[in-house]
Coordinates of C-alpha atoms and ligand atoms in Angstrom, one line a residue:
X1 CA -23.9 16.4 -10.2
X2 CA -24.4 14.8 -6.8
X3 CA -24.4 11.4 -5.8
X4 CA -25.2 9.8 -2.2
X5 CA -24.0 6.5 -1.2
X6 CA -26.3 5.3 1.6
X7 CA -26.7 2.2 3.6
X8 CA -23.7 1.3 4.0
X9 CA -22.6 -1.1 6.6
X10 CA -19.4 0.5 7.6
X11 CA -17.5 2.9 5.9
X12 CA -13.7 2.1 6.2
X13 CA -11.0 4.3 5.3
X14 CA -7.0 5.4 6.8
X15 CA -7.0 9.0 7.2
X16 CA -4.4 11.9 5.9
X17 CA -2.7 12.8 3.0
X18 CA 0.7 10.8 3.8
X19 CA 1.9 7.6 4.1
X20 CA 1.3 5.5 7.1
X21 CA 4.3 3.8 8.6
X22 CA 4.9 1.5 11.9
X23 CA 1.9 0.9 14.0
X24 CA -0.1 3.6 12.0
X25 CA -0.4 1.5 9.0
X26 CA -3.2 -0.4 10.8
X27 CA -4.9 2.9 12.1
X28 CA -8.5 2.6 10.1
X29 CA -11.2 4.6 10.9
X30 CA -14.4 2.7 11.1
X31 CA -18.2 4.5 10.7
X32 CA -20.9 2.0 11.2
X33 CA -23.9 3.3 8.9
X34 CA -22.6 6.3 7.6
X35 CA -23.4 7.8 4.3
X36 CA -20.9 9.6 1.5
X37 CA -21.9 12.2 -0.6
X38 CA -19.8 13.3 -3.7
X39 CA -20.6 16.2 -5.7
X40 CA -18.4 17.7 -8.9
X41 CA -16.1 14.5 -8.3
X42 CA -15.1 15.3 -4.7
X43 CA -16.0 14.3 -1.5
X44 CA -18.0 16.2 0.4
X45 CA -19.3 14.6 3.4
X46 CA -18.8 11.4 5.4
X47 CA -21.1 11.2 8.5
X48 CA -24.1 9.7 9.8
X49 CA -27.6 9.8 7.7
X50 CA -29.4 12.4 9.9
X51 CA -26.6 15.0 10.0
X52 CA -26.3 14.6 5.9
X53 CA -30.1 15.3 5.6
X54 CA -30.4 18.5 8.1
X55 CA -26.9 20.2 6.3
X56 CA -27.8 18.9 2.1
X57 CA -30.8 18.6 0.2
X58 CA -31.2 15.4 -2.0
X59 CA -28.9 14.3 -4.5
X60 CA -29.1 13.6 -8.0
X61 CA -28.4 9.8 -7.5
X62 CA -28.5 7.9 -4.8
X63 CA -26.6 4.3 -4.5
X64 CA -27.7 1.9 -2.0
X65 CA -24.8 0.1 -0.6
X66 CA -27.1 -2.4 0.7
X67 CA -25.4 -3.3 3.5
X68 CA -22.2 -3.1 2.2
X69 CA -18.6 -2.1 3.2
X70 CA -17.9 1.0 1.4
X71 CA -14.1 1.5 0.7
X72 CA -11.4 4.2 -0.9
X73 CA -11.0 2.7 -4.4
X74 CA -7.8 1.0 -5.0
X75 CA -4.5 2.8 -6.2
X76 CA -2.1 0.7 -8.0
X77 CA 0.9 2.1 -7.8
X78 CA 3.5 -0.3 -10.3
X79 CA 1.7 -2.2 -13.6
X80 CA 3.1 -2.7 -17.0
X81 CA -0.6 -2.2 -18.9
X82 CA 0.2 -1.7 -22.1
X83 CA 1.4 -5.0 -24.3
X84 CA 0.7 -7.2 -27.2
X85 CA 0.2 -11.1 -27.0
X86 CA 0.9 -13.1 -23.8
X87 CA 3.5 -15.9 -22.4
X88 CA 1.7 -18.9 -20.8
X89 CA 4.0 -21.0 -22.8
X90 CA 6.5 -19.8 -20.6
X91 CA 4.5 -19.9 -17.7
X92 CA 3.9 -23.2 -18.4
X93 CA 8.4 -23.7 -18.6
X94 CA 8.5 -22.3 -16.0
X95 CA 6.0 -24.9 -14.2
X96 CA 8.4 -27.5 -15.6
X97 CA 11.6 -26.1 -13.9
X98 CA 13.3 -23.1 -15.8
X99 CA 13.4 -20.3 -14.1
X100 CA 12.0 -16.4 -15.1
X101 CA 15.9 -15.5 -16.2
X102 CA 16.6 -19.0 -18.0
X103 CA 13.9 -17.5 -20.5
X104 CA 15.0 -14.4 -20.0
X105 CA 18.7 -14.4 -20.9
X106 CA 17.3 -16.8 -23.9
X107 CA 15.5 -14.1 -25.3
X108 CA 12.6 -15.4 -24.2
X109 CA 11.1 -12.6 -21.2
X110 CA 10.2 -9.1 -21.8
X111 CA 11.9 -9.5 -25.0
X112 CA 9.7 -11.4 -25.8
X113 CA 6.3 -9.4 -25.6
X114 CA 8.8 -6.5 -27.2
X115 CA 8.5 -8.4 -30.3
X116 CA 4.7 -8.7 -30.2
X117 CA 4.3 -4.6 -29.1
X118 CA 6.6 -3.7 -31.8
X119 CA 4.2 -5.2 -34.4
X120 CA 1.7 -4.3 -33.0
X121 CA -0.7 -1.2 -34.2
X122 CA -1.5 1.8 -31.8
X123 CA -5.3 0.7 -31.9
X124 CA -4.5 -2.7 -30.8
X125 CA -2.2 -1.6 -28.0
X126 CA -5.2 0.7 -27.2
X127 CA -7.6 -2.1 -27.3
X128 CA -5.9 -4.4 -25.0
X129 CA -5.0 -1.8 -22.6
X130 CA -8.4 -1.2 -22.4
X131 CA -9.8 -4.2 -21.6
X132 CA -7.2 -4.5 -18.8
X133 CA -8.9 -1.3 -17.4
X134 CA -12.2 -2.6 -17.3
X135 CA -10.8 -5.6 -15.8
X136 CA -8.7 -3.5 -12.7
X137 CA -11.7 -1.2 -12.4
X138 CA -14.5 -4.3 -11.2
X139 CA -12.1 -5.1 -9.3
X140 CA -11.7 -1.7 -7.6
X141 CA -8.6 -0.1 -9.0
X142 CA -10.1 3.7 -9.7
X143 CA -6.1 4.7 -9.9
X144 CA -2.9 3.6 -11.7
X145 CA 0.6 3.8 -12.8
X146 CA 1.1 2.9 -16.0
X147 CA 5.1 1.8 -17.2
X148 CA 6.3 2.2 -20.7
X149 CA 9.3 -0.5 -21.7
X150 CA 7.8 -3.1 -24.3
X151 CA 9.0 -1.0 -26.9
X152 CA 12.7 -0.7 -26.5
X153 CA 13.0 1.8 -29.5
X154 CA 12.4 5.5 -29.7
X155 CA 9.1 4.9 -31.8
X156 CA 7.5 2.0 -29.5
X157 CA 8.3 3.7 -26.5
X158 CA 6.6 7.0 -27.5
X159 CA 3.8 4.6 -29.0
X160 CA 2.7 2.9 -25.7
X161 CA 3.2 6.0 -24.1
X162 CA 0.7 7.7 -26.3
X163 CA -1.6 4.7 -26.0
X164 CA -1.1 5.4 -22.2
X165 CA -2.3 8.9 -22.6
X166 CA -5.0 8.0 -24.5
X167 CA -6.8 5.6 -22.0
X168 CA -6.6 8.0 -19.7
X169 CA -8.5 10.8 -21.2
X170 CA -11.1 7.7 -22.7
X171 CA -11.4 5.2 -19.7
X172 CA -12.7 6.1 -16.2
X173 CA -9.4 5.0 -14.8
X174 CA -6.5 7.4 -14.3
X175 CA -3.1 6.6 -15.4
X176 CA 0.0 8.1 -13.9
X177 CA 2.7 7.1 -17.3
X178 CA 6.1 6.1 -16.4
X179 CA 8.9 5.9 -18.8
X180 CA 10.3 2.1 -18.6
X181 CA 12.4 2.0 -21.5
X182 CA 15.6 1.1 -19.4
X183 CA 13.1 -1.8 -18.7
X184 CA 15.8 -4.7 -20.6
X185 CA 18.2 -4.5 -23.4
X186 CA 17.0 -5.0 -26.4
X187 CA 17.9 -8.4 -28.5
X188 CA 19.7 -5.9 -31.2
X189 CA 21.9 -4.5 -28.4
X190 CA 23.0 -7.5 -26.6
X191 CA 26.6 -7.7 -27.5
X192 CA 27.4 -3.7 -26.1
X193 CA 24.5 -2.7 -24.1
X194 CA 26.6 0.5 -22.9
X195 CA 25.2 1.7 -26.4
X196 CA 21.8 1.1 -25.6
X197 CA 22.8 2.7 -22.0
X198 CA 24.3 5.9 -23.7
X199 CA 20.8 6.1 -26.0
X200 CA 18.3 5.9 -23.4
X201 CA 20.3 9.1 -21.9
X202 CA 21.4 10.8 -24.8
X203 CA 18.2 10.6 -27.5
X204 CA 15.3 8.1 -26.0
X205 CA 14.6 9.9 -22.4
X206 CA 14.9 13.1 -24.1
X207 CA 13.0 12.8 -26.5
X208 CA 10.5 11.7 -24.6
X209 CA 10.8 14.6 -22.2
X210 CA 10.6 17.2 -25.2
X211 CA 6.9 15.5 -26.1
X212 CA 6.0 15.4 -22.4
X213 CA 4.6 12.0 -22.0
X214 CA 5.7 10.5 -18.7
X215 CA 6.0 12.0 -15.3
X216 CA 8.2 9.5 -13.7
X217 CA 11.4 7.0 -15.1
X218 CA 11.8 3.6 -14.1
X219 CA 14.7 1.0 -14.6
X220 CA 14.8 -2.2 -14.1
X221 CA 17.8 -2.7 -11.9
X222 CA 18.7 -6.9 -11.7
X223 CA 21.8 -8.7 -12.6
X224 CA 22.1 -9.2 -16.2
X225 CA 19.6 -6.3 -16.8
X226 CA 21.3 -2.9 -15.9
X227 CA 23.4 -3.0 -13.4
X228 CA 24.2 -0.5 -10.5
X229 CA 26.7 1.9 -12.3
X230 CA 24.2 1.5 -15.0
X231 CA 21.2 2.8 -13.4
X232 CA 22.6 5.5 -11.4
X233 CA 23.7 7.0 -14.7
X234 CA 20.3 6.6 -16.0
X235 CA 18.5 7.9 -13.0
X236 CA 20.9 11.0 -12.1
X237 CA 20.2 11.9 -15.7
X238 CA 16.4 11.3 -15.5
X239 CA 16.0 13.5 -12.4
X240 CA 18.1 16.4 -13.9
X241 CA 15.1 16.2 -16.5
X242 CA 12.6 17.0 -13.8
X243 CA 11.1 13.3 -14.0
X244 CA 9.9 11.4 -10.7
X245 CA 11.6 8.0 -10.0
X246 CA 10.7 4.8 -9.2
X247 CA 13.0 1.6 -9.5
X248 CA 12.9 -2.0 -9.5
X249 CA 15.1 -2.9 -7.1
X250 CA 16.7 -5.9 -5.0
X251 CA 14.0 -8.0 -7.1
X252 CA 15.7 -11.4 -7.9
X253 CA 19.1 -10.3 -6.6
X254 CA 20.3 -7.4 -3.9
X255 CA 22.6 -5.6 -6.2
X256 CA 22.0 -2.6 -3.9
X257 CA 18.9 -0.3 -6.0
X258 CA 17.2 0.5 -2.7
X259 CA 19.8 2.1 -0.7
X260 CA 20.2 4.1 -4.4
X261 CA 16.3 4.8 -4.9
X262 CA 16.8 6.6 -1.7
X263 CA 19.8 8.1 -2.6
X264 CA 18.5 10.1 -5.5
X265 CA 15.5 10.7 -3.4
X266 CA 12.8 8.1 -5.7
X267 CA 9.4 8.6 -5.2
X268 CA 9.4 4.7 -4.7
X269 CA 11.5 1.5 -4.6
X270 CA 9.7 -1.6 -5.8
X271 CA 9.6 -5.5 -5.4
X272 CA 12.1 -5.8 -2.4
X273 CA 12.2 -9.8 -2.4
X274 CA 16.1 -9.8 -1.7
X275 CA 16.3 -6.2 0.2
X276 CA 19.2 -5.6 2.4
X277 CA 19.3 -4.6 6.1
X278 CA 20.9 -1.4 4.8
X279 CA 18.1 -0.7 1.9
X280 CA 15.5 -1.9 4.9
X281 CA 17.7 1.3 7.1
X282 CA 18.3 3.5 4.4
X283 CA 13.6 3.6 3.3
X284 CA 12.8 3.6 6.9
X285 CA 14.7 7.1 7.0
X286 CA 13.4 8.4 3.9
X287 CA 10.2 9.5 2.1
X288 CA 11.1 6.5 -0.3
X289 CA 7.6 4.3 -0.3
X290 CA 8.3 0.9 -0.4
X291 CA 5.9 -0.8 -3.3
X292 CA 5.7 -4.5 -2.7
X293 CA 4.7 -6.6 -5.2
X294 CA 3.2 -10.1 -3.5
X295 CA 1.3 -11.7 -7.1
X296 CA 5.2 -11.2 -8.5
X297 CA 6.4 -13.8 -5.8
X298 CA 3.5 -16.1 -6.1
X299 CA 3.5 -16.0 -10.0
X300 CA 7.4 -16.4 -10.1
X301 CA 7.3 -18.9 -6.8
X302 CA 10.2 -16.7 -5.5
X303 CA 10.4 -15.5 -1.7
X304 CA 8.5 -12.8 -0.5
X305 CA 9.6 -9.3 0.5
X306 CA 10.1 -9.1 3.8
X307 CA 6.9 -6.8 4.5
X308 CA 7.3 -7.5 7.9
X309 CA 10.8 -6.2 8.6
X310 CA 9.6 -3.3 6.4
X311 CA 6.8 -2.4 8.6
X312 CA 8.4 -2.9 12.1
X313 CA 11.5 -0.6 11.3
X314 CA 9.5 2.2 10.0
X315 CA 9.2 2.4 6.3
X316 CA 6.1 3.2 4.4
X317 CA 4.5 0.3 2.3
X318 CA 2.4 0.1 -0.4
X319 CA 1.1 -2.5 -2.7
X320 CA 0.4 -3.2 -6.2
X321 CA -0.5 -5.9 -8.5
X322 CA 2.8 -5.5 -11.1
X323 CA 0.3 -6.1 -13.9
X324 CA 2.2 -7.8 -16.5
X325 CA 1.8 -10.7 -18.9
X326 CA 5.4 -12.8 -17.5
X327 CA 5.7 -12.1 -13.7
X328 CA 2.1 -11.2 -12.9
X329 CA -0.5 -11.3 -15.3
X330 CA -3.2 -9.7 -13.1
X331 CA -5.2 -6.9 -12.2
X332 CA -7.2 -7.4 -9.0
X333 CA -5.9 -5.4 -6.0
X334 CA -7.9 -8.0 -3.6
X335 CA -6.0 -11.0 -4.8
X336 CA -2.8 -8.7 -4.1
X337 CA -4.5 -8.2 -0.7
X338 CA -4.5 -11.8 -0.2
X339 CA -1.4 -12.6 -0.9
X340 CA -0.1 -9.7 1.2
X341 CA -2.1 -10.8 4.2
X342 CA -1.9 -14.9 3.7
X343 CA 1.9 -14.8 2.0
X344 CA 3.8 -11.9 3.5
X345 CA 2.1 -11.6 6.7
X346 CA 0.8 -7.8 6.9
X347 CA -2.6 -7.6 9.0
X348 CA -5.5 -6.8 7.0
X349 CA -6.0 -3.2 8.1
X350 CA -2.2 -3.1 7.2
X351 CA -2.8 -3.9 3.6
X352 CA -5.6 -2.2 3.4
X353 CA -3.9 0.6 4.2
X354 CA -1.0 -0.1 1.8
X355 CA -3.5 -0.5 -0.9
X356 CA -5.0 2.8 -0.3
X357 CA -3.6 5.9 1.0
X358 CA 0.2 4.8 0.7
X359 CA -0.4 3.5 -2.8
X360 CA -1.5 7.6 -3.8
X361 CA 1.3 8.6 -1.6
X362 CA 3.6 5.8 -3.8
X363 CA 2.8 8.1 -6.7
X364 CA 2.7 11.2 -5.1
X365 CA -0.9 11.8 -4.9
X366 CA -1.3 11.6 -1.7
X367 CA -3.2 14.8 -1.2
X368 CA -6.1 14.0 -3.0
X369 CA -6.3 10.3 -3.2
X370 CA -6.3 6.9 -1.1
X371 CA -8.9 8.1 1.7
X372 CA -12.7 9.0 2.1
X373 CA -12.1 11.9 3.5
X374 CA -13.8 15.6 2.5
X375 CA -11.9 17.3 -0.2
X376 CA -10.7 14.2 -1.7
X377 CA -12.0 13.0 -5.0
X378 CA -14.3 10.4 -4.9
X379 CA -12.9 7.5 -5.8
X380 CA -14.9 4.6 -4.1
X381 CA -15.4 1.0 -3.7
X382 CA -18.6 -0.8 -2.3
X383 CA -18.0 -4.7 -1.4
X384 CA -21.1 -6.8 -1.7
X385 CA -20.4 -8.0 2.0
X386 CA -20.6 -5.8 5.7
X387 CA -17.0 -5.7 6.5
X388 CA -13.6 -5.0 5.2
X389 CA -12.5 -8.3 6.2
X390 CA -14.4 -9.9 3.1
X391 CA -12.2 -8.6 1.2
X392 CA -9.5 -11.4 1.8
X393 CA -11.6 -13.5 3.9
X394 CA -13.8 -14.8 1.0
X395 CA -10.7 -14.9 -1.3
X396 CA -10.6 -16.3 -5.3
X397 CA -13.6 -14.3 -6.2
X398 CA -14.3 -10.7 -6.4
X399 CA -15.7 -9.0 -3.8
X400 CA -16.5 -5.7 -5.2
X401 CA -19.8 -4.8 -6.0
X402 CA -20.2 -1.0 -7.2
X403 CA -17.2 1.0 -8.1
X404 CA -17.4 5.0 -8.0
X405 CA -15.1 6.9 -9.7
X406 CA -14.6 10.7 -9.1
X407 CA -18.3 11.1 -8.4
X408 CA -19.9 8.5 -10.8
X409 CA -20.9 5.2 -10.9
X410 CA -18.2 3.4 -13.0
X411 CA -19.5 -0.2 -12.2
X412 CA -23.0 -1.2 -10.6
X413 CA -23.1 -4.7 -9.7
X414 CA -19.9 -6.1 -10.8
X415 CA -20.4 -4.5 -14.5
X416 CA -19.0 -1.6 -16.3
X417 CA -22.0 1.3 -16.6
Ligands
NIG1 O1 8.2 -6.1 -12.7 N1 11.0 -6.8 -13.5 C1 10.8 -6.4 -14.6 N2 9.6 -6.2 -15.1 C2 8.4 -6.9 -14.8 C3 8.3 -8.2 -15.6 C4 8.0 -7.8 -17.0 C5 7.8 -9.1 -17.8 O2 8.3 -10.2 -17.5 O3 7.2 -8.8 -18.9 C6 8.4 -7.1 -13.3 O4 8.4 -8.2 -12.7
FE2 FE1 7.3 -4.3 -12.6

């Protein structure tokens, strides 16, 4: 199967298979008019029109990009997909003055939507999660990682994480599944949560190593949640199963997870809003990607990471939305854009970037996602507007027109094929 994306208006993409830091970040390269052609799910050529037609013969399909800016599709490299019900009413508390960890510590929060997931069914979990799918792929997200931790028991846990498994053999959109059940302590463990610290290591992550479900382990590392002690116990552990790590760190307070996400060498330290000089040091010499999570700031009306700082010293930043129905109940990767551009101040190319290539690098796919490149897989988004720039520049709507996911069209004029 062969598909050629023609008239285009530029084709814009960061190059590599590694994360961009520093003054790189911003290093796009631009091809007025060129064409892409996929076959068997890769890319296999990116060039100009009359090089394409003297080296390949027609393709199956063709998909006129109409003047379009063709784009790597989005990787989204932190959301919480999987959950039952929804919080505005505390959405709408927090409007009036509490704040996210009022609710929280009044077992309100992500206790809150635990109730709801435990109750429940596997098809429903399914259900929902799907419909967030369609909703991040029209929007251009072709990749995700997908986080456990509205269970907060053995059977919920491996439940979501099933359900997680299951989208991804039956939607067009990958999921990478993270175990997040260190995501908060659950309501029947709130007088000694060293017990529910000692289960996650002794019988919940192994468990859920035995059945192979999750590639990476997450925790949520905040005051009042689990604190530093806490989570280096539950990481150290994690790793000696072979899992990948990423962490929630320095999010509402800097109790220090970054400088330990790089310590125990994470795959990624996320949120950032209260990093320290010495977790901003301690990522800039590391491999550590730094996910930043802008619609968690905006939804929470908390400060922003310093992206900034982050970028100047060195480190490598991605973005993601932080799907999630109490801190960011979204799935569009160009509202995250605009916020990362309008709120924390990176460039557009910058976020673009951030969005792309260092997002598959923030899960370790680095090597075959995040860039229209030949021998990648072809994973692409076509705005219905010339330039990249659109993509924030006309912001509150969506931009993307067609969506192309490893070789096929996924969505053709802002609907699901
Ligand atoms: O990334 N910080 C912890 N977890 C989520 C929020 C989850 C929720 O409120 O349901 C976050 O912000
Ligand atoms: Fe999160």
């Amino acid at each position: 199967m062969s598909l050629l994306i023609r008239g285009a208006h530029q084709v814009v993409s960061p190059l590599g298979d590694r994360a961009r830091r520093g003054t790189e970040l911003a290093a796009l390269e631009i091809r007025p008019n060129a064409v892409v052609r996929c076959e068997e799910g890769m890319i296999v050529f990116v060039g100009n029109e009359a090089e394409h037609r003297q080296r390949f013969g027609d393709a199956d399909e063709t998909l006129e990009a109409d003047g379009g800016c063709v784009l790597p599709g989005f990787v989204d490299p932190h959301t919480h997909p999987v959950w039952a019900g929804s919080r505005e009413d505390e959405f709408d508390r927090r409007l009036r003055g509490e704040t996210y960890m009022d609710i929280a510590r009044a077992s309100g929060g992500i206790n809150a939507t635990v109730r709801a997931t435990r109750s429940a069914s596997s098809e429903e979990l399914l259900a929902g999660t799907f419909a967030r799918l369609d909703s991040f792929l029209v929007h251009g997200t072709t990749t995700i990682e997908a986080k456990s931790g509205y269970g907060l028991d053995l059977e919920t846990e491996v439940r979501m994480l099933e359900v997680i498994h299951r989208a991804d053999e039956a939607h067009p959109v990958d999921l990478h599944p993270t175990c997040l059940a260190a995501h908060e302590v659950p309501l029947e463990h709130r007088d000694d949560p060293e017990v529910w610290v000692r289960r996650l290591i002794e019988e919940i992550h192994p468990e859920i190593v035995r059945r192979g479900l999750a590639e990476a382990v997450d925790v949520f590392c905040e005051e009042g949640v689990f604190d530093l002690d806490q989570t280096r116990r539950l990481l150290a552990d994690a790793r000696d199963h072979g899992w990948r790590i990423h962490l929630h760190a320095d999010e509402l307070t800097p109790l220090g997870g970054t400088v330990l996400a790089v310590e125990l060498g994470a795959l990624s330290a996320d949120h950032l809003m209260c990093v320290t000089a010495e977790g901003i040091a301690a990522l800039a010499g590391s491999d550590t990607v730094a996910i930043l999570l802008p619609g968690t700031s905006f939804f929470l009306r908390s400060p922003w990471a310093p992206a900034r700082e982050l970028v100047e010293a060195g480190c490598a930043v991605a973005l993601a939305t932080d799907c999630n129905p109490g801190s960011s109940p979204t799935e569009s990767m160009p509202a995250i854009l605009a916020l990362a551009c309008l709120g924390m101040g990176l460039g557009l190319a910058e976020a673009l970037t951030a969005a792309t290539l260092n997002a598959a690098a923030a899960i370790g796919r680095a090597h075959e996602l995040g860039s229209i490149e030949e021998g990648k897989r072809a994973d692409l988004v076509i705005l219905g507007a010339p330039t990249y720039h659109h993509l924030v520049y006309h912001y509150g709507v969506n931009p993307v027109r067609h969506v192309v996911k490893a070789g096929k069209i996924a969505v053709r004029d802002g609907q699901r094929t």
